[in-house]
Amino acid sequence: MVDSEKVIVVGAGPVGSLAALYAANRGHAVEIYELRSDLRDPSTTPLNFTRSINLALSERGINAMRQAGQSKLIDHVMAATIPMRGRMIHGRRPNGDLYEESQDYDVHGRSILAIDRGGLNKRLLDILEEMPNVKFFFNHKLVGADFGKRKAWFEVLRKDASAKHQEVEVDFDLMIGADGAHSAVRYHMMKYTRMSYQQEYVDTLWCEFQIQPEDVSSRSLPSSKFRISPNHLHIWPGRDFMFIAIPSEDGSFTCTLFAPAAFFEHLEADPRGSQIPTAFDKHFPGVTSLIPPEELIASFRKNPHLPLISIKCRPHHYSSSVVIVGDAAHAMVPFYGQGMNAGLEDVRILFDILDKHSRTADSSLAVEAGSLSPAAARASQRGLALTEYTAVRVPDAHAINDLALQNYIEMRASVLSPTYRLRKALEEWLSVYFPRLGWQTKYSRVSFGNERYSEVVAKSERQGRVLVRGLISGIGLPLIAGGIAMYFRHRRAIEAGVRGLLSSATLYMVEQYL
């Protein structure tokens, strides 16, 4: 993609905005189409009807923004984050005392970062707005696409419901679909390619709550506005459900209840809501001292109870004209904190591959030979690039989707398991004292590196097998060696005893047979 082309991006969230930035930095004419109003407007209603809010930013997302060619972007983003060095597990001891137990994410002290989604999105859109080759089209709904002719049709939504909606036709060279789990781009793409598609709703709903900041004077330390540690992701595990809290810059915490639908139905059936604080006291000890019971009840009733969806599909492209990224390609449950990070990484990998193919000489030779027009040659390059992108990214997208589902079990239950803690401690010990082995926990590989997700899974499974063999060797071999030593020390007595047992067993079988 050396020469300028027209790239349209559907979806102006963080992933779509970053894709637009990558394309614009390469000199393309970029148009961004968004179903909603300007996302920087506080009155714009989010698609899930919540302000949902804080996200966990880790190395993959940071690396994608670092390579976007806008140093002021990464500087601004990093300045607006709160480092979370680990999980803070909350619970109640058998004697009734409340406790907090910190579990660091990484033995080397690395942290993930809490960031406000709206602030990140605003910064990306502000940078794009300053670029002369970028145009915005808010309140535009994708209603049709012809990916053979590279045409799309958008309905212009009016605030006045009685007004007649206008439909516009748009030509493009490449469409990038970043329009979320219920993607219109993916829907229209399915008409052109034989897409394998899997959608799963897990038996868990979620609802949002808030821990308000402390009321402190302007002279107080910045950290005094937080009612609990701001440098942790707080978890109240409950085996079948959990409650989490993520810090915000203003001292508040965005909290989320994850629980089976039956748990929500039970609480919804109480007309007065009195069972809500009682359930929190039982399952999430200490929360009612941070969120007053009346606020718990009000939030539970006001905020929607939303489902969690996991989506896998293949391929992620069609021909040379369209590709989907982010949740449009691989919506996942939020339990690994990788949804946005994986989407931002999609953008980096997509444009790395597009750049690589733009540098190849095959199509240039074809143009020189007169067999292809320049536009056809660029389309040929792009088609090869998108095919490679699907081949590379689909296994990784499926891997992180699976990891996210598995991590729900870890967060709500395994964090309390001695087996989980033992493996984590062993892997961290090996990472510190035997660094040449390249040993890391699975979480560290996912959150603090840029290895392919599928390779992370393979390495973690291999490490697990090695640990099991090591434990067997460490425990089993001494027992075997001790048994051998015991045999030679008391060989005559043992052999006499064995002969006696065999004789008795033989006599018993003969008697039974007769």
Coordinates of C-alpha atoms in Angstrom, one line a residue:
M1 CA 0.0 0.0 0.0
V2 CA 2.6 2.5 -1.1
D3 CA 0.3 4.8 -3.1
S4 CA -2.6 6.6 -1.5
E5 CA -5.8 4.7 -1.3
K6 CA -9.2 5.3 0.2
V7 CA -9.6 3.4 3.5
I8 CA -12.9 3.5 5.4
V9 CA -13.1 2.4 9.0
V10 CA -16.5 1.4 10.5
G11 CA -16.4 2.0 14.2
A12 CA -14.8 4.9 16.0
G13 CA -13.9 3.2 19.3
P14 CA -10.3 2.8 20.4
V15 CA -9.6 0.0 18.0
G16 CA -11.2 1.6 15.0
S17 CA -9.6 5.0 15.8
L18 CA -6.1 3.4 16.0
A19 CA -6.7 1.6 12.7
A20 CA -7.6 5.0 11.2
L21 CA -4.5 6.5 12.6
Y22 CA -2.3 3.8 11.2
A23 CA -3.9 4.2 7.7
A24 CA -3.7 8.0 7.8
N25 CA 0.0 8.0 8.8
R26 CA 0.6 6.0 5.6
G27 CA -0.9 8.8 3.5
H28 CA -4.2 7.2 2.7
A29 CA -7.5 9.1 2.5
V30 CA -9.4 7.9 5.6
E31 CA -13.1 8.1 6.4
I32 CA -14.4 7.0 9.8
Y33 CA -18.1 6.0 10.0
E34 CA -19.7 5.6 13.4
L35 CA -23.3 4.6 14.3
R36 CA -23.4 6.8 17.4
S37 CA -22.9 10.5 17.8
D38 CA -19.4 11.9 18.5
L39 CA -18.0 9.7 21.2
R40 CA -16.4 12.7 22.8
D41 CA -19.8 14.2 23.6
P42 CA -20.7 13.1 27.2
S43 CA -24.4 12.9 26.1
T44 CA -23.6 10.1 23.6
T45 CA -25.2 6.8 24.8
P46 CA -22.8 3.9 24.8
L47 CA -24.0 0.8 22.9
N48 CA -24.3 -1.2 26.1
F49 CA -26.1 1.6 27.9
T50 CA -23.4 1.9 30.6
R51 CA -20.4 4.2 30.9
S52 CA -18.2 1.1 31.4
I53 CA -15.4 2.4 31.8
N54 CA -12.1 1.4 33.1
L55 CA -10.0 -0.9 31.1
A56 CA -6.7 -2.7 31.8
L57 CA -4.0 -1.6 29.4
S58 CA -1.0 -3.9 29.0
E59 CA 2.1 -4.3 26.9
R60 CA 0.3 -5.4 23.7
G61 CA -1.9 -2.3 23.6
I62 CA 0.9 0.0 24.6
N63 CA 3.1 -1.5 21.9
A64 CA 0.4 -1.0 19.2
M65 CA 0.0 2.7 20.2
R66 CA 3.8 3.1 20.5
Q67 CA 4.1 2.1 16.8
A68 CA 1.3 4.4 15.6
G69 CA 3.8 7.1 14.8
Q70 CA 2.4 9.6 17.3
S71 CA 4.7 10.1 20.3
K72 CA 2.3 12.5 21.9
L73 CA -0.4 9.7 22.0
I74 CA 1.6 7.3 24.1
D75 CA 2.9 10.1 26.4
H76 CA -0.7 11.3 27.0
V77 CA -2.0 7.8 27.5
M78 CA 0.7 6.8 30.0
A79 CA 0.2 10.0 32.0
A80 CA -3.5 9.2 32.5
T81 CA -3.0 5.6 33.8
I82 CA -2.9 4.0 37.2
P83 CA -0.4 1.1 37.6
M84 CA -1.9 -2.1 39.1
R85 CA 0.8 -4.3 40.3
G86 CA -1.4 -7.2 41.2
R87 CA -4.7 -8.6 42.5
M88 CA -5.9 -7.8 46.0
I89 CA -8.0 -10.7 47.2
H90 CA -10.7 -9.9 49.8
G91 CA -12.4 -12.4 52.0
R92 CA -13.4 -13.4 55.6
R93 CA -11.5 -15.8 57.8
P94 CA -13.2 -18.6 59.7
N95 CA -13.2 -16.5 62.9
G96 CA -15.1 -13.7 61.0
D97 CA -12.2 -11.3 60.5
L98 CA -11.9 -9.6 57.1
Y99 CA -8.6 -9.9 55.3
E100 CA -6.9 -8.5 52.2
E101 CA -4.2 -10.6 50.4
S102 CA -2.0 -9.2 47.6
Q103 CA -1.0 -11.4 44.7
D104 CA 1.5 -9.6 42.5
Y105 CA 1.0 -10.2 38.8
D106 CA 4.7 -10.4 38.1
V107 CA 7.8 -11.4 40.1
H108 CA 9.8 -8.7 38.3
G109 CA 7.5 -5.9 39.5
R110 CA 5.7 -5.1 36.2
S111 CA 2.2 -3.7 36.3
I112 CA -0.9 -3.5 34.1
L113 CA -2.5 -0.1 33.8
A114 CA -6.0 1.1 34.6
I115 CA -7.2 3.6 32.0
D116 CA -10.4 5.4 31.3
R117 CA -11.8 4.1 28.0
G118 CA -13.5 7.5 27.2
G119 CA -10.2 9.4 27.8
L120 CA -8.3 7.1 25.6
N121 CA -10.9 7.3 22.8
K122 CA -11.1 11.1 23.1
R123 CA -7.3 11.4 22.7
L124 CA -7.3 9.2 19.6
L125 CA -10.1 11.1 18.0
D126 CA -8.5 14.5 18.8
I127 CA -5.3 13.4 17.0
L128 CA -7.3 12.2 14.0
E129 CA -9.3 15.4 13.8
E130 CA -6.0 17.3 13.4
M131 CA -5.0 15.3 10.3
P132 CA -6.0 16.7 6.9
N133 CA -6.6 13.3 5.3
V134 CA -9.1 12.1 7.9
K135 CA -12.9 12.7 7.8
F136 CA -15.5 11.8 10.4
F137 CA -19.1 10.7 9.7
F138 CA -21.0 10.2 12.9
N139 CA -24.6 8.9 13.1
H140 CA -24.0 6.8 10.0
K141 CA -25.3 3.2 10.0
L142 CA -23.9 0.6 7.6
V143 CA -26.9 -0.9 5.8
G144 CA -25.3 -2.5 2.8
A145 CA -22.0 -3.4 1.1
D146 CA -20.8 -4.8 -2.2
F147 CA -17.3 -6.1 -1.5
G148 CA -16.8 -7.1 -5.1
K149 CA -17.4 -3.6 -6.4
R150 CA -16.0 -2.0 -3.2
K151 CA -19.1 0.0 -2.5
A152 CA -21.0 0.6 0.8
W153 CA -24.2 2.2 1.8
F154 CA -24.8 4.1 5.0
E155 CA -28.0 5.5 6.5
V156 CA -27.6 8.9 8.0
L157 CA -29.5 8.9 11.3
R158 CA -31.4 12.0 12.3
K159 CA -32.1 13.1 15.9
D160 CA -35.6 13.9 14.8
A161 CA -37.2 10.4 14.6
S162 CA -39.9 11.7 12.3
A163 CA -37.4 13.0 9.7
K164 CA -36.7 10.8 6.7
H165 CA -33.3 9.1 6.8
Q166 CA -30.9 9.8 4.0
E167 CA -28.8 7.0 2.4
V168 CA -25.4 7.7 1.0
E169 CA -23.2 5.5 -1.2
V170 CA -19.4 5.3 -0.5
D171 CA -16.6 3.9 -2.7
F172 CA -13.5 2.5 -1.1
D173 CA -10.3 0.5 -1.6
L174 CA -10.3 -1.1 1.8
M175 CA -12.9 -1.3 4.5
I176 CA -11.8 -2.1 8.1
G177 CA -14.6 -3.3 10.3
A178 CA -14.1 -2.3 14.0
D179 CA -17.7 -2.1 14.9
G180 CA -17.9 -4.4 17.9
A181 CA -19.3 -7.8 18.7
H182 CA -22.6 -7.2 16.8
S183 CA -20.6 -6.1 13.7
A184 CA -22.5 -4.9 10.7
V185 CA -19.4 -5.3 8.6
R186 CA -19.1 -9.0 9.6
Y187 CA -22.7 -9.5 8.9
H188 CA -22.4 -8.2 5.3
M189 CA -19.0 -10.0 4.9
M190 CA -20.7 -13.3 5.6
K191 CA -22.6 -12.9 2.3
Y192 CA -19.4 -13.0 0.4
T193 CA -17.2 -15.6 2.1
R194 CA -17.8 -19.0 3.7
M195 CA -17.3 -17.9 7.2
S196 CA -17.1 -20.3 10.1
Y197 CA -18.8 -18.6 13.0
Q198 CA -19.2 -19.5 16.6
Q199 CA -21.1 -17.5 19.2
E200 CA -21.4 -18.4 22.8
Y201 CA -23.2 -16.7 25.7
V202 CA -21.8 -17.8 29.0
D203 CA -24.1 -18.3 32.0
T204 CA -22.9 -15.1 33.6
L205 CA -24.4 -11.6 33.7
W206 CA -22.7 -8.4 34.8
C207 CA -23.8 -5.2 36.5
E208 CA -21.8 -2.1 37.3
F209 CA -21.4 -0.4 40.7
Q210 CA -19.2 2.5 42.0
I211 CA -17.0 3.0 45.1
Q212 CA -17.0 6.7 45.6
P213 CA -13.7 8.5 46.5
E214 CA -12.9 9.8 50.0
D215 CA -13.9 13.4 50.7
V216 CA -10.4 14.9 51.4
S217 CA -9.0 18.3 51.5
S218 CA -6.9 19.7 48.6
R219 CA -3.8 19.6 50.9
S220 CA -4.1 15.8 51.3
L221 CA -1.9 13.3 49.5
P222 CA -3.3 12.2 46.1
S223 CA -3.5 8.6 47.3
S224 CA -5.7 9.6 50.3
K225 CA -8.7 10.0 48.0
F226 CA -8.8 6.2 47.4
R227 CA -10.7 4.1 49.9
I228 CA -8.8 1.0 49.1
S229 CA -5.4 0.5 47.4
P230 CA -5.3 2.1 44.0
N231 CA -2.5 -0.1 42.8
H232 CA -4.4 -3.3 42.7
L233 CA -7.3 -4.9 40.8
H234 CA -9.5 -5.9 43.8
I235 CA -11.3 -9.2 43.7
W236 CA -13.9 -10.7 46.0
P237 CA -13.9 -14.3 44.7
G238 CA -17.1 -16.4 45.2
R239 CA -16.4 -19.7 43.5
D240 CA -19.4 -19.3 41.1
F241 CA -19.3 -15.5 40.9
M242 CA -17.1 -12.6 41.8
F243 CA -17.0 -8.8 42.4
I244 CA -14.1 -6.7 41.1
A245 CA -13.0 -3.1 41.5
I246 CA -10.7 -1.1 39.2
P247 CA -9.3 2.4 40.2
S248 CA -10.1 5.7 38.5
E249 CA -8.0 8.9 38.5
D250 CA -10.6 10.7 40.5
G251 CA -10.3 8.3 43.4
S252 CA -13.4 6.2 42.6
F253 CA -13.5 2.6 41.7
T254 CA -15.5 1.1 38.8
C255 CA -16.9 -2.2 40.2
T256 CA -18.5 -5.1 38.4
L257 CA -20.6 -8.0 39.7
F258 CA -20.3 -11.2 37.6
A259 CA -22.7 -13.9 38.6
P260 CA -25.0 -16.6 37.0
A261 CA -28.3 -15.5 35.7
A262 CA -30.1 -17.4 38.6
F263 CA -28.3 -15.2 41.1
F264 CA -29.6 -12.0 39.4
E265 CA -33.1 -13.4 39.1
H266 CA -33.1 -14.2 42.8
L267 CA -32.2 -10.7 43.7
E268 CA -34.5 -9.1 41.1
A269 CA -37.4 -11.0 42.7
D270 CA -37.1 -9.0 45.9
P271 CA -39.4 -6.0 45.5
R272 CA -37.7 -4.0 48.3
G273 CA -34.1 -4.9 47.4
S274 CA -33.3 -5.8 51.0
Q275 CA -31.7 -9.0 50.0
I276 CA -29.1 -7.3 47.8
P277 CA -26.9 -6.0 50.7
T278 CA -27.4 -9.3 52.5
A279 CA -26.2 -11.2 49.5
F280 CA -23.2 -8.9 49.3
D281 CA -22.3 -9.4 53.0
K282 CA -22.5 -13.1 52.5
H283 CA -20.5 -13.5 49.3
F284 CA -18.4 -10.3 49.1
P285 CA -17.4 -9.5 52.7
G286 CA -16.5 -5.8 53.3
V287 CA -18.2 -4.4 50.1
T288 CA -21.1 -2.9 52.1
S289 CA -18.5 -0.8 54.1
L290 CA -17.3 0.6 50.8
I291 CA -20.6 1.0 49.0
P292 CA -23.6 1.9 51.3
P293 CA -26.5 -0.5 51.1
E294 CA -28.8 2.1 49.5
E295 CA -26.3 2.7 46.7
L296 CA -25.9 -1.0 46.1
I297 CA -29.7 -1.3 45.7
A298 CA -30.0 1.7 43.5
S299 CA -27.1 0.6 41.2
F300 CA -28.5 -2.9 41.0
R301 CA -31.9 -1.6 39.9
K302 CA -30.7 1.2 37.7
N303 CA -27.8 -0.3 35.8
P304 CA -28.6 -3.0 33.2
H305 CA -27.8 -6.6 33.8
L306 CA -25.9 -7.5 30.6
P307 CA -24.7 -10.8 29.1
L308 CA -21.2 -11.9 28.2
I309 CA -20.5 -13.1 24.7
S310 CA -17.6 -15.0 23.2
I311 CA -17.3 -14.9 19.4
K312 CA -14.9 -16.7 17.1
C313 CA -14.9 -16.6 13.3
R314 CA -12.8 -17.4 10.3
P315 CA -11.7 -15.9 8.0
H316 CA -11.2 -12.3 9.1
H317 CA -11.2 -10.9 5.6
Y318 CA -12.7 -11.2 2.2
S319 CA -10.6 -10.8 -1.0
S320 CA -8.7 -7.5 -1.0
S321 CA -11.6 -5.3 0.1
V322 CA -12.5 -5.9 3.7
V323 CA -11.0 -7.0 7.0
I324 CA -12.5 -7.1 10.5
V325 CA -10.5 -6.4 13.8
G326 CA -11.2 -6.3 17.5
D327 CA -14.5 -7.5 18.8
A328 CA -15.9 -7.7 15.3
A329 CA -13.5 -10.6 14.7
H330 CA -13.1 -12.1 18.2
A331 CA -15.3 -10.7 21.0
M332 CA -14.2 -12.2 24.3
V333 CA -15.3 -12.2 27.9
P334 CA -13.3 -9.6 29.9
F335 CA -11.5 -11.9 32.4
Y336 CA -8.0 -11.6 31.0
G337 CA -8.1 -7.9 30.4
Q338 CA -7.1 -8.5 26.8
G339 CA -10.2 -7.5 24.8
M340 CA -9.0 -4.0 23.9
N341 CA -5.3 -5.0 24.0
A342 CA -5.9 -7.8 21.5
G343 CA -7.9 -5.4 19.2
L344 CA -5.1 -2.8 19.3
E345 CA -2.6 -5.5 18.5
D346 CA -4.8 -6.6 15.6
V347 CA -4.2 -3.2 14.1
R348 CA -0.4 -3.3 14.5
I349 CA -0.1 -6.8 13.0
L350 CA -2.5 -6.0 10.1
F351 CA -0.5 -3.0 9.1
D352 CA 2.8 -4.7 9.6
I353 CA 1.7 -7.4 7.1
L354 CA 0.2 -4.8 4.7
D355 CA 3.5 -2.9 4.8
K356 CA 5.5 -6.1 4.1
H357 CA 3.5 -6.9 1.1
S358 CA 3.7 -3.3 -0.2
R359 CA 7.4 -3.7 -0.3
T360 CA 7.4 -6.9 -2.3
A361 CA 8.6 -6.7 -5.9
D362 CA 6.1 -9.1 -7.6
S363 CA 3.3 -6.7 -8.3
S364 CA 5.8 -3.9 -9.3
L365 CA 7.2 -6.3 -11.9
A366 CA 3.7 -7.1 -13.1
V367 CA 3.0 -3.3 -13.6
E368 CA 6.2 -2.8 -15.4
A369 CA 5.4 -5.7 -17.7
G370 CA 2.0 -4.2 -18.4
S371 CA 0.0 -7.2 -17.2
L372 CA -1.7 -5.3 -14.4
S373 CA -2.8 -1.7 -13.9
P374 CA -1.3 0.0 -10.8
A375 CA -4.7 -0.2 -9.0
A376 CA -5.0 -3.9 -9.8
A377 CA -1.5 -4.5 -8.6
R378 CA -2.1 -2.8 -5.3
A379 CA -5.3 -4.8 -4.9
S380 CA -3.4 -8.0 -5.5
Q381 CA -0.8 -7.1 -2.9
R382 CA -3.5 -6.3 -0.4
G383 CA -5.4 -9.5 -1.1
L384 CA -2.2 -11.5 -0.3
A385 CA -1.6 -9.4 2.8
L386 CA -5.2 -10.0 4.1
T387 CA -4.9 -13.7 3.5
E388 CA -1.7 -13.8 5.5
Y389 CA -3.4 -11.7 8.2
T390 CA -6.2 -14.2 8.6
A391 CA -3.7 -17.2 8.7
V392 CA -1.6 -15.5 11.4
R393 CA -4.3 -13.9 13.5
V394 CA -7.1 -16.4 13.7
P395 CA -5.2 -19.0 15.8
D396 CA -4.2 -16.3 18.2
A397 CA -7.7 -14.8 18.4
H398 CA -9.1 -18.2 19.2
A399 CA -6.4 -18.8 21.8
I400 CA -7.0 -15.6 23.8
N401 CA -10.8 -16.2 23.6
D402 CA -10.2 -19.5 25.3
L403 CA -7.8 -18.1 27.8
A404 CA -10.3 -15.4 28.8
L405 CA -12.9 -18.0 29.6
Q406 CA -10.4 -20.1 31.6
N407 CA -9.3 -17.0 33.5
Y408 CA -12.8 -16.5 34.9
I409 CA -12.4 -19.7 36.8
E410 CA -9.0 -18.6 38.0
M411 CA -10.2 -15.2 39.2
R412 CA -13.3 -16.4 41.0
A413 CA -11.9 -19.6 42.5
S414 CA -8.3 -20.6 41.6
V415 CA -6.8 -17.6 43.4
L416 CA -7.8 -19.3 46.6
S417 CA -6.4 -22.7 45.5
P418 CA -3.1 -23.9 47.1
T419 CA -2.3 -25.7 43.8
Y420 CA -2.6 -22.5 41.8
R421 CA -0.4 -20.7 44.3
L422 CA 2.2 -23.4 44.3
R423 CA 2.5 -23.5 40.5
K424 CA 2.7 -19.7 40.4
A425 CA 5.4 -19.6 43.1
L426 CA 7.5 -22.3 41.3
E427 CA 7.3 -20.6 37.9
E428 CA 8.3 -17.3 39.4
W429 CA 11.2 -18.9 41.3
L430 CA 12.4 -20.4 38.1
S431 CA 12.0 -17.1 36.3
V432 CA 14.2 -15.3 38.9
Y433 CA 16.9 -17.8 39.6
F434 CA 17.1 -19.5 36.2
P435 CA 16.4 -16.7 33.7
R436 CA 18.2 -18.5 30.9
L437 CA 15.4 -21.1 30.8
G438 CA 13.1 -18.4 29.7
W439 CA 10.5 -19.5 32.3
Q440 CA 7.5 -17.2 32.8
T441 CA 4.0 -17.5 34.1
K442 CA 1.3 -17.6 31.5
Y443 CA -0.1 -14.4 32.8
S444 CA 3.3 -12.6 32.4
R445 CA 3.6 -13.8 28.9
V446 CA 0.2 -12.6 27.9
S447 CA 0.2 -9.2 29.8
F448 CA 3.9 -8.2 29.7
G449 CA 5.0 -9.4 26.3
N450 CA 4.2 -9.5 22.6
E451 CA 4.5 -13.3 21.9
R452 CA 1.7 -14.7 19.9
Y453 CA -1.2 -15.9 22.1
S454 CA -1.1 -19.4 20.5
E455 CA 2.6 -19.7 21.4
V456 CA 1.9 -18.5 24.9
V457 CA -0.6 -21.4 25.3
A458 CA 1.9 -23.9 23.9
K459 CA 4.7 -22.8 26.1
S460 CA 2.5 -22.8 29.2
E461 CA 1.3 -26.3 28.5
R462 CA 4.9 -27.4 28.0
Q463 CA 5.9 -25.8 31.3
G464 CA 3.1 -27.5 33.0
R465 CA 4.2 -30.9 31.8
V466 CA 7.8 -30.2 32.9
L467 CA 6.6 -29.1 36.4
V468 CA 4.5 -32.3 36.8
R469 CA 7.5 -34.5 35.7
G470 CA 9.7 -32.5 38.1
L471 CA 7.4 -33.0 41.0
I472 CA 7.1 -36.7 40.2
S473 CA 10.8 -37.0 40.0
G474 CA 11.3 -34.9 43.1
I475 CA 8.9 -36.9 45.2
G476 CA 8.6 -40.3 43.4
L477 CA 12.3 -41.0 42.9
P478 CA 13.3 -40.6 46.6
L479 CA 10.5 -43.0 47.5
I480 CA 11.7 -45.5 44.9
A481 CA 15.3 -45.1 46.0
G482 CA 14.3 -45.5 49.6
G483 CA 12.3 -48.7 48.7
I484 CA 15.3 -50.2 46.9
A485 CA 17.6 -49.4 49.8
M486 CA 15.1 -51.0 52.2
Y487 CA 14.9 -54.1 50.0
F488 CA 18.7 -54.7 50.1
R489 CA 18.9 -54.0 53.8
H490 CA 16.1 -56.5 54.7
R491 CA 16.1 -58.6 51.6
R492 CA 15.8 -62.0 53.3
A493 CA 12.9 -61.0 55.5
I494 CA 11.1 -59.4 52.6
E495 CA 11.6 -62.3 50.2
A496 CA 10.4 -64.8 52.9
G497 CA 7.3 -62.6 53.5
V498 CA 6.6 -62.4 49.7
R499 CA 7.0 -66.2 49.3
G500 CA 4.5 -66.7 52.2
L501 CA 2.0 -64.3 50.7
L502 CA 2.3 -66.0 47.3
S503 CA 1.8 -69.5 48.9
S504 CA -1.2 -68.3 50.8
A505 CA -2.7 -66.7 47.7
T506 CA -2.0 -69.9 45.6
L507 CA -3.6 -72.1 48.2
Y508 CA -6.7 -69.8 48.4
M509 CA -7.2 -69.8 44.6
V510 CA -6.8 -73.7 44.5
E511 CA -9.4 -74.0 47.2
Q512 CA -11.8 -71.7 45.4
Y513 CA -11.3 -73.5 42.2
L514 CA -12.0 -77.0 43.8

